Coordinates of C-alpha atoms (C1' of nucleotides) in Angstrom, one line a residue:
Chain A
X1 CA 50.9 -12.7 -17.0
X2 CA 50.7 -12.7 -20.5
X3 CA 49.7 -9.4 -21.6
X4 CA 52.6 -7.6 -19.7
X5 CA 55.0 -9.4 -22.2
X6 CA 53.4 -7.8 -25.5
X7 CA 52.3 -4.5 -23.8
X8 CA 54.1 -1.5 -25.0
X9 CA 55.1 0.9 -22.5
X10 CA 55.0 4.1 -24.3
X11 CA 55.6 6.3 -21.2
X12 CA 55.8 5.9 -17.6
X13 CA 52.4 6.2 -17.8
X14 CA 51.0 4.9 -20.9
X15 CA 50.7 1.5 -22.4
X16 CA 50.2 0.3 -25.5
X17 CA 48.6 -2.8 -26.8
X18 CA 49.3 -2.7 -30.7
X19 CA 46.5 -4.0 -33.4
X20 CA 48.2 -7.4 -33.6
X21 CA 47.6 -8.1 -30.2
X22 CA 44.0 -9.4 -31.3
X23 CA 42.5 -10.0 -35.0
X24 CA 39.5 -7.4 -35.9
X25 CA 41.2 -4.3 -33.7
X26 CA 41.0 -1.4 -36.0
X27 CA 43.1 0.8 -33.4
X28 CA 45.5 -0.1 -30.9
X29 CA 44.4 -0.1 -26.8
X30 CA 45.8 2.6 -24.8
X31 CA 45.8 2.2 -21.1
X32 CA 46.9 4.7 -18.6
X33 CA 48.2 4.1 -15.4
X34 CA 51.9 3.5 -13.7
X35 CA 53.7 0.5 -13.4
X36 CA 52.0 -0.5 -10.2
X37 CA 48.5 -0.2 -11.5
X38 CA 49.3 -1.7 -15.0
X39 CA 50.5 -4.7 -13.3
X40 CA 47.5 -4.6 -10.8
X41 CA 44.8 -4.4 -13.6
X42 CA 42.2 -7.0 -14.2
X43 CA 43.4 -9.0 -16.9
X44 CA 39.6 -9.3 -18.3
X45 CA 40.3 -5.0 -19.2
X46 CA 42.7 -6.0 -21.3
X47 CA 40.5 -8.5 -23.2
X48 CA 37.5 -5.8 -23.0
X49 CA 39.8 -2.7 -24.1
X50 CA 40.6 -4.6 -27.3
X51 CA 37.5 -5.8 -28.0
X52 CA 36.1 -2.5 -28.3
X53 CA 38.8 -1.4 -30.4
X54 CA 37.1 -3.8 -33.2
X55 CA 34.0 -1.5 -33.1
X56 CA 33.2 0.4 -36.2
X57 CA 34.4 3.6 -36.6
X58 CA 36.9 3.9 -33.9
X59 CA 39.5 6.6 -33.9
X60 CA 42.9 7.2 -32.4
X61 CA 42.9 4.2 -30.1
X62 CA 40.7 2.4 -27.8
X63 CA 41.6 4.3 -24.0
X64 CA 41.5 3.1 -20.3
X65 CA 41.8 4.9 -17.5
X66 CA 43.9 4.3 -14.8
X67 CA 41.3 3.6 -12.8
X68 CA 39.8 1.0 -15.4
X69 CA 38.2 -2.5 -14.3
X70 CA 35.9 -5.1 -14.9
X71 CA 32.3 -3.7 -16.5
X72 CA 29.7 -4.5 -18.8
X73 CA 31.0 -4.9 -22.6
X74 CA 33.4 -1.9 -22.3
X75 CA 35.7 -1.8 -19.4
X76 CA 34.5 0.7 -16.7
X77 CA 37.2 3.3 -17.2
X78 CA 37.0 3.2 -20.9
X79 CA 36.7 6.0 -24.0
X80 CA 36.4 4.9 -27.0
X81 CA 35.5 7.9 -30.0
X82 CA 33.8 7.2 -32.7
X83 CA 34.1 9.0 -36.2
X84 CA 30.1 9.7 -36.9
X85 CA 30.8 10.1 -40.5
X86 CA 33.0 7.1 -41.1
X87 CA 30.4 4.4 -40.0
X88 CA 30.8 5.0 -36.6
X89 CA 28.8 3.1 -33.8
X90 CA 26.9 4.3 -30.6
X91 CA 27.1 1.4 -28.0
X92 CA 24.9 1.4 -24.3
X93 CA 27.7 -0.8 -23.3
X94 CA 30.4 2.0 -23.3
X95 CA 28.2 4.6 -21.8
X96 CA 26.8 2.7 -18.6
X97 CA 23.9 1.3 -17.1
X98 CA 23.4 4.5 -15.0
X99 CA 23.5 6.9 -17.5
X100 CA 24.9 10.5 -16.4
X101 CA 25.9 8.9 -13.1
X102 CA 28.2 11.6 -12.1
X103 CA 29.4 14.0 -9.4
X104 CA 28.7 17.7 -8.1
X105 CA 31.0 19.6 -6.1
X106 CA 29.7 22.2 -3.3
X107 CA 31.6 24.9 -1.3
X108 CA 30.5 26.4 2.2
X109 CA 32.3 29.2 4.0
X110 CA 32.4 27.1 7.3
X111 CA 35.3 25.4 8.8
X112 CA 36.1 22.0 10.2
X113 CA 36.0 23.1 13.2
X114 CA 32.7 24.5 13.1
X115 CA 30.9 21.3 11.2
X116 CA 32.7 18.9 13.6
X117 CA 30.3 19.5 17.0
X118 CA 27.7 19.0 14.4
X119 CA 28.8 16.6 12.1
X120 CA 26.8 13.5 13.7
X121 CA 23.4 15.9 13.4
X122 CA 24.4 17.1 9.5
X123 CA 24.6 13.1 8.5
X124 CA 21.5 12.4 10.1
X125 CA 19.3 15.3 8.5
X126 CA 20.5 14.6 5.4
X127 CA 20.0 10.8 5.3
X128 CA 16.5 11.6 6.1
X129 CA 16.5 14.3 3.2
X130 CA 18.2 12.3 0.5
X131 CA 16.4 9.1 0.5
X132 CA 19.5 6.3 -0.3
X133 CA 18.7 2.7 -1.1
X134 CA 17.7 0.2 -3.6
X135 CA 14.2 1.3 -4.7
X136 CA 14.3 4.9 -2.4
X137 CA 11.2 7.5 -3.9
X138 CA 12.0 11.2 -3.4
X139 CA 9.8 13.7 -2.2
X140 CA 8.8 15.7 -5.1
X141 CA 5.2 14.7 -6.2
X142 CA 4.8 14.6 -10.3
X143 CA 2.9 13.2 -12.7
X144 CA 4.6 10.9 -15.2
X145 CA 3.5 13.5 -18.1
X146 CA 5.4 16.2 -15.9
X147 CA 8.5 13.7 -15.2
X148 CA 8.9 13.4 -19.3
X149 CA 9.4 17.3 -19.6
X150 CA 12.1 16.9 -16.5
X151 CA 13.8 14.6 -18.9
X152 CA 14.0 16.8 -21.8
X153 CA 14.8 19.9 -19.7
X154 CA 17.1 18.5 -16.8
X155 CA 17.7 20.6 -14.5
X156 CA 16.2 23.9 -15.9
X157 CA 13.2 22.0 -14.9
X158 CA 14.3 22.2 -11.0
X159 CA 16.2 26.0 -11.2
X160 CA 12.8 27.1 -12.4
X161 CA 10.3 25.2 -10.0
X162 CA 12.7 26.7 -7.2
X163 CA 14.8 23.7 -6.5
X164 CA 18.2 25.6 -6.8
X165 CA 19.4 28.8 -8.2
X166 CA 20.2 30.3 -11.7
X167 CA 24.1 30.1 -11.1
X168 CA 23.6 26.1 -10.5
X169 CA 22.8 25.6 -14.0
X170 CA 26.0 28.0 -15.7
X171 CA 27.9 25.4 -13.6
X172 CA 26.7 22.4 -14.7
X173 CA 27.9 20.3 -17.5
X174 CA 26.1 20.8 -20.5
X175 CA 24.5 23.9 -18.4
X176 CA 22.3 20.9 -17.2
X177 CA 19.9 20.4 -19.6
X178 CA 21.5 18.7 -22.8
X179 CA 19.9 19.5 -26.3
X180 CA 18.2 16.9 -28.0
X181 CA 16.7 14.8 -25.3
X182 CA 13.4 13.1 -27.0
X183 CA 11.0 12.0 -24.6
X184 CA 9.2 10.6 -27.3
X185 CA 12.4 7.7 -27.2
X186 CA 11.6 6.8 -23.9
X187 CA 9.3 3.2 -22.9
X188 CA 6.6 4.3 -20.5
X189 CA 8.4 1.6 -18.0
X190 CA 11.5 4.3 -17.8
X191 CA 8.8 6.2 -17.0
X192 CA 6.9 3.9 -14.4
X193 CA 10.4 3.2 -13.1
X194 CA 12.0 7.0 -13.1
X195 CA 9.1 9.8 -11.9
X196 CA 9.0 9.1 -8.2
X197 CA 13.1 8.8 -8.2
X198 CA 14.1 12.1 -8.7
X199 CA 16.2 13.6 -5.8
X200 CA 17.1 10.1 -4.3
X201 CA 21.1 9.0 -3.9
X202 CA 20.5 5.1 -5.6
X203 CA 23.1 2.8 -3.5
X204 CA 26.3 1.1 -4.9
X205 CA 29.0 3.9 -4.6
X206 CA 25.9 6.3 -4.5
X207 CA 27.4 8.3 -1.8
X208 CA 26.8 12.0 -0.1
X209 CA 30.1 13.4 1.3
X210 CA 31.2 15.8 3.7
X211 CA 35.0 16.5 3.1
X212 CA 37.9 19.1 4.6
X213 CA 40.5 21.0 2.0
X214 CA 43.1 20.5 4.7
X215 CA 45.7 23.7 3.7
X216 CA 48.3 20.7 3.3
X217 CA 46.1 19.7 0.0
X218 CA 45.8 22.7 -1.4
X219 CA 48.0 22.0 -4.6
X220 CA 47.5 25.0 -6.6
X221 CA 46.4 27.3 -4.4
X222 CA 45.2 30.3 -7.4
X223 CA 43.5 27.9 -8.8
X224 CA 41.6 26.3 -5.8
X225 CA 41.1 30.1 -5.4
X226 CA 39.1 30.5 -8.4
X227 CA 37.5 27.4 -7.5
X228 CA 35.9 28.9 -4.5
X229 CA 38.5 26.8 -2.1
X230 CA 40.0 29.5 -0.4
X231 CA 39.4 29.4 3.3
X232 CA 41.9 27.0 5.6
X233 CA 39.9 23.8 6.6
X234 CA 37.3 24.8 4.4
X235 CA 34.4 22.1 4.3
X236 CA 32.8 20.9 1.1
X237 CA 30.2 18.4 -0.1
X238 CA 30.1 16.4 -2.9
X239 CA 27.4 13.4 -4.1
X240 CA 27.7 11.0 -6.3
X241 CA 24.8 9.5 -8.1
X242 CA 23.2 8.9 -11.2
X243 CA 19.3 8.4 -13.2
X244 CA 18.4 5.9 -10.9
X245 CA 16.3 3.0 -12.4
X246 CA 14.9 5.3 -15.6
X247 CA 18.5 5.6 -17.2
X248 CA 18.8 1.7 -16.5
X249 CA 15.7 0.8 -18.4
X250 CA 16.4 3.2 -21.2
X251 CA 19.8 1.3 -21.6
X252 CA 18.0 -1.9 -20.8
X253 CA 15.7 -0.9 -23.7
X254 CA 17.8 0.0 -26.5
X255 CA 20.3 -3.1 -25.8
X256 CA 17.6 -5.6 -26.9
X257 CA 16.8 -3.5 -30.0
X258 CA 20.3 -3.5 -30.8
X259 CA 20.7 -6.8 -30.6
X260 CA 18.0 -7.5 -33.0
X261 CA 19.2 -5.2 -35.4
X262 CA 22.7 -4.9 -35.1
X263 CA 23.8 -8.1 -37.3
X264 CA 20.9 -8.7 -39.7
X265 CA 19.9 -5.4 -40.7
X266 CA 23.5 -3.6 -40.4
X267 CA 25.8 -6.6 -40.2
X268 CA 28.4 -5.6 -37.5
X269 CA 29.5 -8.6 -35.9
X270 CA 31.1 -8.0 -32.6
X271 CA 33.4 -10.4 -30.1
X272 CA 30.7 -9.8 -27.0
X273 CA 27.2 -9.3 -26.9
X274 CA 27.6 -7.0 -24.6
X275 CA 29.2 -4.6 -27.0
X276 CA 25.7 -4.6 -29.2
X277 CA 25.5 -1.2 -30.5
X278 CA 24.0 0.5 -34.2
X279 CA 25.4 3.2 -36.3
X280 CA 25.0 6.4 -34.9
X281 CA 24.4 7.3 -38.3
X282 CA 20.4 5.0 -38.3
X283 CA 17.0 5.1 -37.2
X284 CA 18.1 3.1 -33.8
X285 CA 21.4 4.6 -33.4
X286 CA 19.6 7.8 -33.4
X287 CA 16.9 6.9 -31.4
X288 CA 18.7 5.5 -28.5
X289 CA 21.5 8.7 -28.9
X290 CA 18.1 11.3 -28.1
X291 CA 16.7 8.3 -25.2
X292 CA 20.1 8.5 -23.5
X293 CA 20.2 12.2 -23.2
X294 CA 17.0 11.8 -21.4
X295 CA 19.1 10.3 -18.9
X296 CA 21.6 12.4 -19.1
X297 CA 18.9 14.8 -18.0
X298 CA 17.0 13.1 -15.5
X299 CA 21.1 12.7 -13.7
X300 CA 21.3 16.7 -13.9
X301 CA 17.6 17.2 -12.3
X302 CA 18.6 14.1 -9.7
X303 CA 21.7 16.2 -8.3
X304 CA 19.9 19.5 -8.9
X305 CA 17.1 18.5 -6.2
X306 CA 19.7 16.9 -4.3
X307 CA 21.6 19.7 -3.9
X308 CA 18.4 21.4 -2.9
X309 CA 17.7 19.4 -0.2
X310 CA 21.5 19.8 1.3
X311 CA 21.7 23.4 1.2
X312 CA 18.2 22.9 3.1
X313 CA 19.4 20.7 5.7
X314 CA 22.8 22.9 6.5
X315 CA 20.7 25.9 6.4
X316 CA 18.4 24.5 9.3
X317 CA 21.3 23.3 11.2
X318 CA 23.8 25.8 11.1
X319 CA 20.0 28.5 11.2
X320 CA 21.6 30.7 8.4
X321 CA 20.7 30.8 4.7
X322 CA 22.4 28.6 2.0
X323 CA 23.5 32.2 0.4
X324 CA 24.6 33.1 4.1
X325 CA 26.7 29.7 4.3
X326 CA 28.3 30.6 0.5
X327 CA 26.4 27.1 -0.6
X328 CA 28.0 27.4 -4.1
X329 CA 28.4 24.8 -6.5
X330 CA 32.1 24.3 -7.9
X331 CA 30.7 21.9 -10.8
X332 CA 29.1 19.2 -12.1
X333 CA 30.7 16.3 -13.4
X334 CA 29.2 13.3 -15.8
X335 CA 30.9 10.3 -15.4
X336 CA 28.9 7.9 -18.3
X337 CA 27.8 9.2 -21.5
X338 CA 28.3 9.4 -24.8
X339 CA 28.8 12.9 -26.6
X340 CA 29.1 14.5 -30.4
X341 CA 32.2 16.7 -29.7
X342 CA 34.9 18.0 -32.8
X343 CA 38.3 17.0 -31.8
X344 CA 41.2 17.6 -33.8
X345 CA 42.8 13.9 -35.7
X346 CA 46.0 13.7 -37.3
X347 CA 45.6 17.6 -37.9
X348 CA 42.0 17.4 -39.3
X349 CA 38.9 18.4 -37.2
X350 CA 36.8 15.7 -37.1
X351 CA 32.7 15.1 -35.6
X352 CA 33.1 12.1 -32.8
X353 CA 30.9 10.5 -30.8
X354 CA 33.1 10.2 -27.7
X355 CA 32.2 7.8 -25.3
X356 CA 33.1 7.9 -21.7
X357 CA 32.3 5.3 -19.2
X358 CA 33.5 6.0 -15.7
X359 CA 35.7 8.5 -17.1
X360 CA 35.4 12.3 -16.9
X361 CA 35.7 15.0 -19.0
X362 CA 38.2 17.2 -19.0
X363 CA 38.7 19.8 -21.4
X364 CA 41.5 22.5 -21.1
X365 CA 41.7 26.1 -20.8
X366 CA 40.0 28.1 -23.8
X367 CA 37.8 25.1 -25.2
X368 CA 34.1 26.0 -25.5
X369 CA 31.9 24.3 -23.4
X370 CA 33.4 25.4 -20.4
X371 CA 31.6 27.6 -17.8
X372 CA 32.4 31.0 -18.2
X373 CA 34.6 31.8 -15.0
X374 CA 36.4 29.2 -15.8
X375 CA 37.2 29.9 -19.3
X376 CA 40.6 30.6 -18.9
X377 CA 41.9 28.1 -16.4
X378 CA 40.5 24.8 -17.7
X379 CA 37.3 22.7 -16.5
X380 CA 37.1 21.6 -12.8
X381 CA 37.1 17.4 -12.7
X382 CA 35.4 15.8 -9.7
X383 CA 37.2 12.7 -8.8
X384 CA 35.3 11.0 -6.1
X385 CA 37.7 8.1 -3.9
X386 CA 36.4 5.8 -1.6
X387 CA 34.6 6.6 1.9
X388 CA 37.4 5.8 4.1
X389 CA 40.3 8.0 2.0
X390 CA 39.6 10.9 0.4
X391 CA 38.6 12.9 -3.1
X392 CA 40.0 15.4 -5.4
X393 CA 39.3 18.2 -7.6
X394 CA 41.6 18.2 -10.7
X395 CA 41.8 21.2 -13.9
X396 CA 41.9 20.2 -17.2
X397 CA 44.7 20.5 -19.3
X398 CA 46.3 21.2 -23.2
X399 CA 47.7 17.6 -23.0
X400 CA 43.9 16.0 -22.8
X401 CA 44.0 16.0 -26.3
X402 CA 45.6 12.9 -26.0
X403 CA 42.8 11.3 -24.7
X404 CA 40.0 13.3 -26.4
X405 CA 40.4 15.4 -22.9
X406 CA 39.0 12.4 -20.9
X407 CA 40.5 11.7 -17.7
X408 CA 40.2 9.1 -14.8
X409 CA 36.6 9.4 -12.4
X410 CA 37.1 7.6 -9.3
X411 CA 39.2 4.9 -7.6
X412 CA 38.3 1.9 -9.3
X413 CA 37.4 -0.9 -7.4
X414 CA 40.2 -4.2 -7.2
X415 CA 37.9 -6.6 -5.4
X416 CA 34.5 -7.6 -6.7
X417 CA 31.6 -6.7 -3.9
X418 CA 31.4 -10.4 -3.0
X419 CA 34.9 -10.6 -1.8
X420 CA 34.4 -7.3 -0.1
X421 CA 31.1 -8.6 1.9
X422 CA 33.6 -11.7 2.9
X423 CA 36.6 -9.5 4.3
X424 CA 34.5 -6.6 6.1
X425 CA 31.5 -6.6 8.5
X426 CA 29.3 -3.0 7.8
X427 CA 28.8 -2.4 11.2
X428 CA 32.4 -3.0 12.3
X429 CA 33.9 -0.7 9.7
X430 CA 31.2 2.0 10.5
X431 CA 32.5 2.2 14.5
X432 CA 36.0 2.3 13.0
X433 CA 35.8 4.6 10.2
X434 CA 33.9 6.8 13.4
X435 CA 36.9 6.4 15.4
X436 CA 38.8 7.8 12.6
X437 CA 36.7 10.8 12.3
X438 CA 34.4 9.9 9.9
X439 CA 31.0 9.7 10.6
X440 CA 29.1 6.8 8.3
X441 CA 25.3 6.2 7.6
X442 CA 24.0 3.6 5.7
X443 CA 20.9 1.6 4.3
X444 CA 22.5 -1.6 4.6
X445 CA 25.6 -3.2 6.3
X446 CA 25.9 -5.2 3.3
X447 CA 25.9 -2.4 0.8
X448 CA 28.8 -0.4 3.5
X449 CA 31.1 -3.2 3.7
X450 CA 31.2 -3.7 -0.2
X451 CA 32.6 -0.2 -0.2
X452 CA 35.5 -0.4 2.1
X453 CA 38.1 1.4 1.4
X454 CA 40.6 -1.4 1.0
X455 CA 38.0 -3.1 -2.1
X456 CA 39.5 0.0 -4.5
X457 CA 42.5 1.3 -6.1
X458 CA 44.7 4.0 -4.2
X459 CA 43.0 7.0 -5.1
X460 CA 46.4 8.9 -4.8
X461 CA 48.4 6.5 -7.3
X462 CA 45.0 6.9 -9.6
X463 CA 45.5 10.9 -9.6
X464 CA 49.0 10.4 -9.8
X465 CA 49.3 8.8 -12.9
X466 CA 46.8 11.2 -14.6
X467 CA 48.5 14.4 -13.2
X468 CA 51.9 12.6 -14.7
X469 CA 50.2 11.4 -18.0
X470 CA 49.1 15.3 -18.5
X471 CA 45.3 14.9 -19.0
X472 CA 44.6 16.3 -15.7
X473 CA 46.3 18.3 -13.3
X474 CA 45.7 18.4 -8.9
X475 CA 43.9 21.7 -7.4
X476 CA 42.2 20.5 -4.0
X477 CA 42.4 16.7 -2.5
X478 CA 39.8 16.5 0.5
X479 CA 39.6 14.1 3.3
X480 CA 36.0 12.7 4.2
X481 CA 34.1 13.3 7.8
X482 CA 31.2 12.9 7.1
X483 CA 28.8 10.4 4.5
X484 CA 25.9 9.1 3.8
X485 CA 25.9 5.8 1.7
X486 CA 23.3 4.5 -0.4
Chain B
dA1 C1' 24.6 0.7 -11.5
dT2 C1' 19.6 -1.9 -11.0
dG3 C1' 12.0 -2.7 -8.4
dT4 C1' 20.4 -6.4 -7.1
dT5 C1' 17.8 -12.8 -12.1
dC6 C1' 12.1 -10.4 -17.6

DNA sequence: ATGTTC
C-alpha cells in the first residue's frame, strides 16, 4: 500500500503524513492508532485527512482517530482546528450530518444479578418508551414555535418542563444548553422535520444499552469511584443518539449555501465538494456556526427526554423510584461538533474553532469547562463499542493537548453496511447474541445485521492505542446485556 | 446519520 511507505511513524502510536505528501496541505496529517490499525485503515482516510489539511486556517496538523474511517468530506474520526483569526474555515463536512450525535452515561445501584431475571421485560419497556427507527415521532406534544425555544435552550428546556433533574444538566456537556443557538438560523423544514423527534433513538448505531462493570474492568478503581462505579457488577445504561432529522437538514441547509458562496464570493477552492465550508469569520460562516448549535441543542434535549423515559421504565419495573435506584448520570458526551475553545500553540494561546467528527472531547484535570465534581480528575469520555462487545468510560488527560484534548468515540466500522447485510442475517445474530447473554431488540433485521459486531474495529485495540498515545486514559470497560437498536 | 436518492 502506498501510503505506508511515506507515512512517518512518530510513535508507536502516531503517524505522520508530512505536507509533501499532497500539494495545497498547509499542516501535516496526524493519525492515531497502532501498527495493526494503521495498516487496517481505509486508504480513502488517508486521501480525506490530507485533504482537509488544505482548509484555510488550519493549525497544528490535520488529526484522525484511531477509530477513523470512511465519511462525508472529513473522515469520520477527524479534528481538524481552525485559527478564527487567521482566516480560519467552519466546514458541515467535519462536524457531521447528525450534529451533537453523542453519548450519555447512567449509573443504577442494582446488580447483574438483580437486572438479569428482568432483563428481557427492561428491553421490552424501553423499546416501547424510546421510539427507534427511521422516521420514529416521540411522545412529547409541541408546537413548532415551542420546539424553536427547545433548540436555543437544550436541555434546560426538559430539566424545567420536568423531564429530568437539575443535576442532569451540571453533568452535561456544555451544561446542556450551548450559548449562542439562533433559532432565527434555522429553515422552517428543520423545523417541520425536528418538533415531533425529540426523545426518539434515530437508527444506524442509534443504540440504548444496558451494560455490567464486571470488577475485572474496573481499571482505576478511585476514579470509577468518583464516577459513581463503585458497586461489584454494577449495571449501567448508556444511549447513543443524535438530532434526528432537524440537525441533518440544518447541515443539509447550510452545505448548499456554502457551495454557492464559498468560491465566488470568498474564493477558497477546495479538493472535494464535500469539504464546502465559509470563514467562520462571515455572514454564512456565522450563520451556520449559531444554526449548528441549534443542533447541538436539540441532541442535549433528545437524550435529556430519553433519559426520562428510562429512569421511567426501570422505576416501573424494578416499583422503586429513579432517586431510589441512584439513576444518576455519569455524563454527556458530544461526538460531532464544532466548538470556539483557546488552546495553547507553539506557546501562544490561541481562539480555535475545533472541529470534532466522531471524536470526543477530552479535556484534562483543571481545564474549565469541566463539571465541577470532576474538576480535579479530568472529564469522563463515553466510548460506546459495538452491540455484541462492549463500551468504556475513559478520563481525560494533560497529554490531550496533543490533540487539542480530542480523543477516539467509538469502534469504527471496517466494513461498509452493505457488506455487513451480505455476511449476517438480523434474526440469526439476535438468537445468538441471546445465547451469549445479550438480549437484542430491533426495528429492522436489516438495520441489526449492519451492526454486527465483527463490521467494526476492536474496541479494545481502539482504547488501547488512545490510553498508549496519552489523550485518554481507561476507568470502567462494560460488557452489554441488554439493547435496544434503532 | 437521514421522511436511507430534492
Amino acid at each position: 500500500m502506498a501510503t505506508m511507505d511515506v507515512i512517518e511513524r512518530i510513535s508507536d502510536t502516531v503517524w505522520e503524513l508530512p505536507v509533501s505528501y499532497k500539494e495545497g496541505m498547509r499542516v501535516p496529517a496526524r493519525i492515531y492508532g497502532t501498527e495493526k490499525l494503521i495498516r487496517e485503515m481505509d486508504e480513502a482516510v488517508y486521501d480525506q485527512i490530507t485533504n482537509v489539511a488544505t482548509l484555510p486556517g488550519i493549525t497544528k496538523y490535520a488529526l484522525c482517530m484511531p477509530d477513523g474511517h470512511f465519511g462525508y468530506g472529513f473522515p469520520i474520526g477527524g479534528v481538524a482546528a481552525m485559527d478564527v483569526n487567521e482566516g480560519g474555515v467552519i466546514s458541515p463536512g467535519g462536524i457531521g450530518f447528525d450534529i451533537n450525535c453523542g453519548m450519555r452515561l447512567v449509573t443504577s445501584n442494582l446488580t447483574y444479578g438483580e437486572v438479569k431475571p428482568h432483563i428481557r421485560e427492561l428491553v421490552d419497556l424501553l423499546y416501547r418508551q424510546v421510539p427507534a427507527g427511521v422516521g420514529s415521532t416521540g411522545f412529547l406534544k409541541m408546537s413548532k414555535r415551542e420546539f424553536r425555544e427547545v433548540v436555543e435552550q437544550g436541555a434546560r428546556w426538559c430539566v424545567r418542563n420536568g423531564y429530568g433533574w437539575k443535576e442532569d444538566l451540571e453533568l452535561t456537556e456544555e451544561s446542556g444548553c450551548i450559548e449562542g443557538a439562533d433559532a432565527a438560523k434555522i429553515s422552517d423544514k428543520a423545523v417541520d422535520r425536528g418538533f415531533k423527534q425529540i426523545g426518539t433513538l434515530g437508527s444506524g448505531n442509534h443504540y440504548l444499552e444496558i451494560q455490567v462493570a464486571h470488577r475485572e474492568n474496573i481499571f482505576d478503581e478511585e476514579l470509577a469511584e468518583a464516577f459513581g462505579i463503585s458497586i461489584p457488577d454494577q449495571v449501567v445504561i448508556m444511549f447513543h443518539c443524535g438530532s434526528r432529522g432537524f440537525g441533518h437538514q440544518v447541515a443539509t441547509d447550510y452545505l448548499q449555501i456554502f457551495l454557492k458562496v464559498m468560491d465566488s464570493k470568498y474564493g477558497i477552492k477546495i479538493l472535494d465538494r464535500e469539504l464546502a465550508c465559509a470563514p467562520f469569520d462571515s455572514t454564512e460562516g456565522r450563520d451556520y456556526f449559531a444554526g449548528m448549535k441549534c443542533g447541538i441543542n436539540m441532541s442535549f434535549a433528545n437524550r435529556q427526554v430519553i433519559l426520562h423515559r428510562i429512569r421511567e421504565v426501570f422505576s416501573k419495573v424494578f416499583g422503586r423510584s429513579a432517586e431510589d435506584l441512584g439513576m444518576h448520570m455519569v455524563y454527556d458526551v458530544a461526538h460531532n461538533t464544532a466548538k470556539l475553545e483557546c488552546h495553547k500553540v507553539d506557546g501562544r494561546e490561541k481562539q480555535l474553532l475545533v472541529h470534532r467528527k466522531g471524536a470526543t472531547r477530552a479535556f484534562g484535570p483543571g481545564m474549565g469547562g469541566i463539571p465541577e465534581s470532576y474538576k480535579t480528575i479530568g472529564q469522563p469520555v463515553i466510548i460506546g463499542g459495538s452491540m455484541e462487545t462492549g463500551s468504556y468510560l475513559l478520563v481525560g488527560t494533560p497529554g490531550g493537548a496533543e490533540t487539542f484534548f480530542s480523543t477516539a468515540h467509538g469502534s469504527g466500522r471496517t466494513m461498509s453496511r452493505t457488506k455487513a447485510r451480505k455476511t449476517w442475517r438480523g434474526e440469526k445474530l439476535q438468537r445468538e447474541m441471546e445465547a451469549r447473554g445479550i438480549y437484542v431488540r430491533s426495528t429492522s433485521w436489516r438495520g441489526l445485521a449492519e451492526e454486527a459486531g465483527g463490521a467494526y474495529k476492536d474496541i479494545d485495540e481502539v482504547i488501547e492505542a488512545s490510553e498508549l498515545a496519552g489523550i485518554s486514559k481507561r476507568v470502567v470497560r462494560f460488557t452489554p446485556i441488554g439493547n435496544v437498536k434503532g
